[in-house]
mmCIF file of C-alpha atoms and ligand atoms in Angstrom:
data_model
loop_
_atom_site.group_PDB
_atom_site.id
_atom_site.type_symbol
_atom_site.label_atom_id
_atom_site.label_comp_id
_atom_site.label_asym_id
_atom_site.label_seq_id
_atom_site.Cartn_x
_atom_site.Cartn_y
_atom_site.Cartn_z
ATOM 1 C CA MET Y 1 149.203 112.621 186.764
ATOM 2 C CA ALA Y 2 152.608 114.890 188.042
ATOM 3 C CA ILE Y 3 156.173 113.137 186.531
ATOM 4 C CA GLN Y 4 159.004 113.679 187.874
ATOM 5 C CA ILE Y 5 162.027 113.702 186.536
ATOM 6 C CA ARG Y 6 165.791 113.311 187.607
ATOM 7 C CA GLY Y 7 168.764 112.916 186.875
ATOM 8 C CA LEU Y 8 168.379 110.972 183.585
ATOM 9 C CA GLU Y 9 171.025 109.605 180.997
ATOM 10 C CA VAL Y 10 170.260 107.050 177.978
ATOM 11 C CA ARG Y 11 173.353 105.690 176.152
ATOM 12 C CA PHE Y 12 173.024 103.717 173.929
ATOM 13 C CA ARG Y 13 175.220 101.321 171.800
ATOM 14 C CA ASP Y 14 176.324 102.063 168.230
ATOM 15 C CA THR Y 15 177.413 99.306 166.201
ATOM 16 C CA ARG Y 16 180.992 98.988 167.011
ATOM 17 C CA GLY Y 17 179.755 98.830 170.830
ATOM 18 C CA LYS Y 18 180.381 102.180 172.194
ATOM 19 C CA ASP Y 19 177.812 104.297 174.031
ATOM 20 C CA VAL Y 20 176.479 106.423 172.858
ATOM 21 C CA PRO Y 21 175.320 109.145 174.926
ATOM 22 C CA VAL Y 22 171.673 110.361 173.174
ATOM 23 C CA LEU Y 23 169.594 111.831 176.196
ATOM 24 C CA ASP Y 24 170.257 114.497 179.470
ATOM 25 C CA VAL Y 25 167.584 116.018 181.195
ATOM 26 C CA LYS Y 26 168.767 116.955 184.660
ATOM 27 C CA GLN Y 27 165.384 117.820 186.299
ATOM 28 C CA LEU Y 28 161.840 118.010 184.752
ATOM 29 C CA ASP Y 29 158.792 118.024 186.239
ATOM 30 C CA LEU Y 30 155.570 117.974 184.544
ATOM 31 C CA GLU Y 31 153.086 119.403 187.094
ATOM 32 C CA ASP Y 32 149.229 117.423 187.042
ATOM 33 C CA GLY Y 33 147.544 118.454 183.518
ATOM 34 C CA ARG Y 34 150.439 120.296 182.738
ATOM 35 C CA ARG Y 35 150.628 120.849 178.286
ATOM 36 C CA VAL Y 36 153.870 121.002 176.896
ATOM 37 C CA CYS Y 37 155.331 121.475 173.456
ATOM 38 C CA LEU Y 38 158.521 119.279 173.208
ATOM 39 C CA VAL Y 39 161.150 120.603 170.630
ATOM 40 C CA GLY Y 40 164.381 120.329 169.229
ATOM 41 C CA GLY Y 41 166.737 119.339 166.530
ATOM 42 C CA SER Y 42 166.673 115.357 164.582
ATOM 43 C CA GLY Y 43 168.173 113.000 166.565
ATOM 44 C CA SER Y 44 168.054 115.094 169.766
ATOM 45 C CA GLY Y 45 166.364 112.719 171.739
ATOM 46 C CA LYS Y 46 162.601 113.712 171.428
ATOM 47 C CA THR Y 47 161.841 110.498 170.717
ATOM 48 C CA THR Y 48 163.320 108.332 173.147
ATOM 49 C CA LEU Y 49 162.141 110.701 176.443
ATOM 50 C CA LEU Y 50 158.547 109.753 175.652
ATOM 51 C CA HIS Y 51 159.521 106.419 175.016
ATOM 52 C CA VAL Y 52 161.119 106.993 178.451
ATOM 53 C CA LEU Y 53 158.091 108.536 179.782
ATOM 54 C CA ALA Y 54 156.434 106.018 178.577
ATOM 55 C CA GLY Y 55 158.356 102.967 180.153
ATOM 56 C CA ILE Y 56 159.296 101.951 176.720
ATOM 57 C CA VAL Y 57 162.855 101.997 177.153
ATOM 58 C CA THR Y 58 164.399 101.823 180.117
ATOM 59 C CA PRO Y 59 167.331 105.067 180.660
ATOM 60 C CA THR Y 60 170.395 104.016 181.651
ATOM 61 C CA LYS Y 61 170.592 106.317 184.719
ATOM 62 C CA GLY Y 62 167.669 108.187 186.820
ATOM 63 C CA GLU Y 63 164.064 108.521 187.722
ATOM 64 C CA VAL Y 64 160.859 108.779 186.783
ATOM 65 C CA ARG Y 65 158.253 109.457 188.967
ATOM 66 C CA TYR Y 66 154.324 109.359 188.132
ATOM 67 C CA GLY Y 67 153.685 110.239 191.784
ATOM 68 C CA ASP Y 68 155.015 107.962 193.951
ATOM 69 C CA VAL Y 69 155.955 105.446 191.637
ATOM 70 C CA ASP Y 70 159.209 105.514 189.871
ATOM 71 C CA ILE Y 71 158.118 103.375 186.097
ATOM 72 C CA THR Y 72 162.290 102.910 185.576
ATOM 73 C CA LYS Y 73 161.755 100.193 188.837
ATOM 74 C CA LEU Y 74 158.989 98.175 187.943
ATOM 75 C CA PRO Y 75 159.115 95.029 186.359
ATOM 76 C CA GLU Y 76 158.015 95.000 182.586
ATOM 77 C CA ALA Y 77 154.917 93.440 182.982
ATOM 78 C CA GLU Y 78 153.848 95.581 185.640
ATOM 79 C CA ARG Y 79 155.140 99.042 182.996
ATOM 80 C CA ASP Y 80 153.285 97.197 180.830
ATOM 81 C CA ARG Y 81 150.172 97.493 182.884
ATOM 82 C CA PHE Y 82 150.856 100.667 184.510
ATOM 83 C CA ARG Y 83 151.345 102.037 180.548
ATOM 84 C CA ALA Y 84 148.252 100.288 179.181
ATOM 85 C CA LYS Y 85 145.976 102.189 181.817
ATOM 86 C CA ASN Y 86 147.572 105.578 182.499
ATOM 87 C CA VAL Y 87 149.299 106.289 179.533
ATOM 88 C CA GLY Y 88 148.266 107.226 175.753
ATOM 89 C CA TYR Y 89 151.020 107.024 173.120
ATOM 90 C CA VAL Y 90 150.545 108.574 170.320
ATOM 91 C CA PHE Y 91 153.776 106.581 167.770
ATOM 92 C CA GLN Y 92 155.328 108.466 165.171
ATOM 93 C CA SER Y 93 154.745 105.359 162.855
ATOM 94 C CA PHE Y 94 151.716 104.559 163.925
ATOM 95 C CA ASN Y 95 152.500 100.324 165.212
ATOM 96 C CA LEU Y 96 148.932 99.670 164.339
ATOM 97 C CA LEU Y 97 148.402 96.191 164.161
ATOM 98 C CA GLN Y 98 147.752 95.436 160.418
ATOM 99 C CA GLY Y 99 145.249 92.571 161.221
ATOM 100 C CA LEU Y 100 143.043 94.190 162.639
ATOM 101 C CA SER Y 101 140.059 96.903 161.476
ATOM 102 C CA ALA Y 102 140.365 100.320 162.528
ATOM 103 C CA LEU Y 103 138.131 100.273 164.969
ATOM 104 C CA GLU Y 104 139.513 96.863 166.507
ATOM 105 C CA ASN Y 105 142.562 98.638 166.802
ATOM 106 C CA VAL Y 106 140.902 101.615 168.997
ATOM 107 C CA ALA Y 107 138.709 98.975 171.113
ATOM 108 C CA ILE Y 108 141.599 96.189 171.918
ATOM 109 C CA ALA Y 109 143.431 99.366 173.722
ATOM 110 C CA GLY Y 110 140.597 99.880 175.754
ATOM 111 C CA THR Y 111 140.466 96.138 176.517
ATOM 112 C CA PHE Y 112 143.929 96.043 177.495
ATOM 113 C CA GLY Y 113 143.388 98.735 179.832
ATOM 114 C CA GLY Y 114 140.227 97.207 181.969
ATOM 115 C CA GLN Y 115 137.737 98.119 179.895
ATOM 116 C CA GLY Y 116 134.615 95.305 179.005
ATOM 117 C CA ALA Y 117 134.865 95.137 175.604
ATOM 118 C CA HIS Y 118 131.309 96.319 174.705
ATOM 119 C CA GLU Y 119 133.135 99.969 176.232
ATOM 120 C CA ALA Y 120 135.502 99.564 174.312
ATOM 121 C CA ARG Y 121 133.742 99.377 171.608
ATOM 122 C CA ASP Y 122 131.957 102.277 171.789
ATOM 123 C CA ARG Y 123 134.560 104.396 173.326
ATOM 124 C CA ALA Y 124 136.412 103.202 170.023
ATOM 125 C CA THR Y 125 133.514 104.521 167.709
ATOM 126 C CA LYS Y 126 133.067 107.679 169.212
ATOM 127 C CA LEU Y 127 136.732 108.614 169.025
ATOM 128 C CA LEU Y 128 137.065 106.866 165.516
ATOM 129 C CA ASP Y 129 133.706 109.543 164.525
ATOM 130 C CA ARG Y 130 135.747 112.249 166.865
ATOM 131 C CA VAL Y 131 138.647 111.638 164.192
ATOM 132 C CA GLY Y 132 136.736 111.626 161.156
ATOM 133 C CA LEU Y 133 136.944 108.730 160.289
ATOM 134 C CA SER Y 134 132.907 106.417 160.998
ATOM 135 C CA HIS Y 135 133.198 105.418 157.171
ATOM 136 C CA ARG Y 136 136.912 103.785 157.289
ATOM 137 C CA LYS Y 137 135.907 101.916 161.001
ATOM 138 C CA ASP Y 138 136.098 98.419 159.454
ATOM 139 C CA ALA Y 139 139.104 99.210 157.374
ATOM 140 C CA ARG Y 140 142.637 97.306 158.001
ATOM 141 C CA PRO Y 141 145.575 99.554 158.382
ATOM 142 C CA GLY Y 142 147.284 98.722 155.043
ATOM 143 C CA THR Y 143 143.937 100.247 153.362
ATOM 144 C CA MET Y 144 144.432 103.535 154.529
ATOM 145 C CA SER Y 145 146.407 106.833 154.132
ATOM 146 C CA VAL Y 146 148.610 107.696 156.388
ATOM 147 C CA GLY Y 147 146.553 110.623 157.302
ATOM 148 C CA GLU Y 148 143.892 108.413 157.904
ATOM 149 C CA GLN Y 149 146.280 106.036 160.073
ATOM 150 C CA GLN Y 150 147.777 108.594 161.598
ATOM 151 C CA ARG Y 151 143.926 110.045 163.106
ATOM 152 C CA VAL Y 152 143.509 106.007 164.421
ATOM 153 C CA GLY Y 153 146.741 106.316 166.767
ATOM 154 C CA ILE Y 154 145.285 109.665 168.318
ATOM 155 C CA ALA Y 155 142.264 107.569 168.731
ATOM 156 C CA ARG Y 156 144.070 104.535 169.911
ATOM 157 C CA ALA Y 157 145.824 107.355 172.280
ATOM 158 C CA LEU Y 158 142.279 108.656 174.011
ATOM 159 C CA VAL Y 159 140.051 105.270 174.323
ATOM 160 C CA ASN Y 160 141.355 105.164 178.165
ATOM 161 C CA ARG Y 161 140.916 108.014 179.115
ATOM 162 C CA PRO Y 162 144.881 108.998 180.050
ATOM 163 C CA LYS Y 163 146.218 110.923 182.517
ATOM 164 C CA VAL Y 164 148.774 111.253 180.089
ATOM 165 C CA VAL Y 165 149.232 111.490 176.696
ATOM 166 C CA LEU Y 166 152.116 111.882 174.866
ATOM 167 C CA ALA Y 167 152.120 112.074 171.717
ATOM 168 C CA ASP Y 168 154.989 112.281 168.586
ATOM 169 C CA GLU Y 169 154.522 114.435 166.051
ATOM 170 C CA PRO Y 170 150.842 113.932 165.688
ATOM 171 C CA THR Y 171 150.211 116.500 162.655
ATOM 172 C CA ALA Y 172 153.366 115.244 160.906
ATOM 173 C CA SER Y 173 151.192 113.216 158.285
ATOM 174 C CA LEU Y 174 148.258 115.634 158.212
ATOM 175 C CA ASP Y 175 147.121 118.692 156.084
ATOM 176 C CA ASP Y 176 146.367 121.806 158.127
ATOM 177 C CA GLU Y 177 143.063 121.325 158.337
ATOM 178 C CA ARG Y 178 142.870 117.613 159.953
ATOM 179 C CA ALA Y 179 145.867 118.650 161.501
ATOM 180 C CA ASP Y 180 143.553 121.574 163.332
ATOM 181 C CA GLU Y 181 140.986 119.094 163.943
ATOM 182 C CA VAL Y 182 143.386 116.476 165.734
ATOM 183 C CA LEU Y 183 145.202 119.157 168.046
ATOM 184 C CA ALA Y 184 141.894 120.145 169.008
ATOM 185 C CA LEU Y 185 140.207 116.711 169.684
ATOM 186 C CA LEU Y 186 143.165 115.809 172.148
ATOM 187 C CA GLU Y 187 143.571 119.273 173.999
ATOM 188 C CA GLU Y 188 139.681 119.157 174.619
ATOM 189 C CA VAL Y 189 140.215 115.094 175.564
ATOM 190 C CA VAL Y 190 143.018 116.432 177.896
ATOM 191 C CA LYS Y 191 141.726 118.988 179.650
ATOM 192 C CA GLU Y 192 138.034 116.628 179.719
ATOM 193 C CA GLU Y 193 140.598 114.722 182.237
ATOM 194 C CA LYS Y 194 143.193 116.756 183.331
ATOM 195 C CA ALA Y 195 145.770 114.663 181.932
ATOM 196 C CA THR Y 196 149.156 116.624 180.897
ATOM 197 C CA LEU Y 197 150.166 116.338 177.521
ATOM 198 C CA VAL Y 198 153.845 115.734 176.206
ATOM 199 C CA LEU Y 199 153.824 116.952 172.262
ATOM 200 C CA VAL Y 200 156.374 116.605 169.992
ATOM 201 C CA THR Y 201 157.074 118.302 166.879
ATOM 202 C CA HIS Y 202 158.508 120.014 164.416
ATOM 203 C CA GLU Y 203 156.443 122.212 162.992
ATOM 204 C CA GLN Y 204 155.575 125.861 163.646
ATOM 205 C CA ARG Y 205 152.038 126.320 163.418
ATOM 206 C CA VAL Y 206 151.798 123.816 165.896
ATOM 207 C CA ARG Y 207 154.192 125.320 168.511
ATOM 208 C CA GLU Y 208 152.044 128.761 168.278
ATOM 209 C CA ARG Y 209 149.520 126.718 170.042
ATOM 210 C CA PHE Y 210 151.145 126.021 173.206
ATOM 211 C CA SER Y 211 152.206 129.014 175.986
ATOM 212 C CA ASP Y 212 154.774 125.839 177.121
ATOM 213 C CA VAL Y 213 157.321 125.475 174.749
ATOM 214 C CA LEU Y 214 160.211 123.275 176.448
ATOM 215 C CA ASP Y 215 163.560 123.024 174.224
ATOM 216 C CA LEU Y 216 165.232 119.522 174.501
ATOM 217 C CA LYS Y 217 168.982 120.833 174.527
ATOM 218 C CA GLU Y 218 167.932 123.366 176.987
ATOM 219 C CA LEU Y 219 166.847 120.174 180.268
ATOM 220 C CA GLY Y 220 170.586 119.094 179.870
ATOM 221 C CA ARG Y 221 173.137 119.577 182.149
HETATM 222 N N1 ADP V 1 167.237 101.460 169.964
HETATM 223 C C1 ADP V 1 168.751 102.926 169.801
HETATM 224 N N2 ADP V 1 169.882 102.231 169.731
HETATM 225 C C2 ADP V 1 170.980 103.219 169.225
HETATM 226 N N3 ADP V 1 170.083 104.449 168.569
HETATM 227 C C3 ADP V 1 169.231 104.458 168.994
HETATM 228 C C4 ADP V 1 167.907 103.922 169.159
HETATM 229 N N4 ADP V 1 166.911 104.841 169.140
HETATM 230 C C5 ADP V 1 167.196 106.109 169.007
HETATM 231 N N5 ADP V 1 169.139 106.078 168.060
HETATM 232 C C6 ADP V 1 169.664 107.328 168.289
HETATM 233 O O1 ADP V 1 169.204 108.216 168.846
HETATM 234 C C7 ADP V 1 169.377 109.397 168.967
HETATM 235 C C8 ADP V 1 167.745 110.478 169.441
HETATM 236 O O2 ADP V 1 167.322 109.101 168.085
HETATM 237 P P1 ADP V 1 165.790 110.167 168.689
HETATM 238 O O3 ADP V 1 164.600 110.306 170.211
HETATM 239 O O4 ADP V 1 165.016 109.355 167.588
HETATM 240 O O5 ADP V 1 165.793 111.573 168.042
HETATM 241 P P2 ADP V 1 164.149 113.092 167.613
HETATM 242 O O6 ADP V 1 163.574 112.303 167.723
HETATM 243 O O7 ADP V 1 165.100 114.211 168.536
HETATM 244 O O8 ADP V 1 164.506 112.668 166.166
HETATM 245 C C9 ADP V 1 169.806 109.228 167.427
HETATM 246 O O9 ADP V 1 171.125 109.796 167.730
HETATM 247 C C10 ADP V 1 169.425 108.224 167.283
HETATM 248 O O10 ADP V 1 169.811 107.357 166.066
HETATM 249 MG MG1 MG V 2 161.581 111.202 166.461
#
């Protein structure tokens, strides 16, 4: 799905009540099927940009259009449904539900996205297999290594065959071999679905896989 950003500004309020600018993107067009690697220093606003793209953070100013829909203007409940259906998000901090197993964490995202219970479980099982976690599907996140949790997060992001995949440092907790497998899986699923991918990284070897690299500081005014 094509995304257009125009005149985007995000400011957060600091503890003294002062507005701090954290993101300034004049124009960004993510065409259908574009696969882009987003880079920038720590604190440059990479996570904030992904949050805005996912409709998790409402920008102070500007438009974020998915086709004809400006998601910044949608009521919150509609935006949540839109995200569940169209966007796969790999969180930097995983955000797994601690009371659920790995399989349930992935499957529940499928049901939020509109799949029936059986379909969601089937697809969750397949994806956990593809990230090398068949043997851990009944484990709770608290008993898994960070690398395992990261792979559950990646399986969850792909369960609804999203049109847009947003991945925030998806390989940060993985060793080189696992990182390569996971990146290959992300690329494969994104190609299959002709989805748009925005992947944030600070790792050189991840960046080298992309022909399309955007530096956040070049997107400002
Ligand atoms: N909810 C928030 N409230 C206030 N400041 C925030 C909030 N989220 C992020 N920030 C600040 O915004 C800046 C950009 O953060 P972030 O998008 O996480 O950067 P990056 O992912 O590039 O490291 C940082 O200075 C951070 O401290
Ligand atoms: Mg970040």
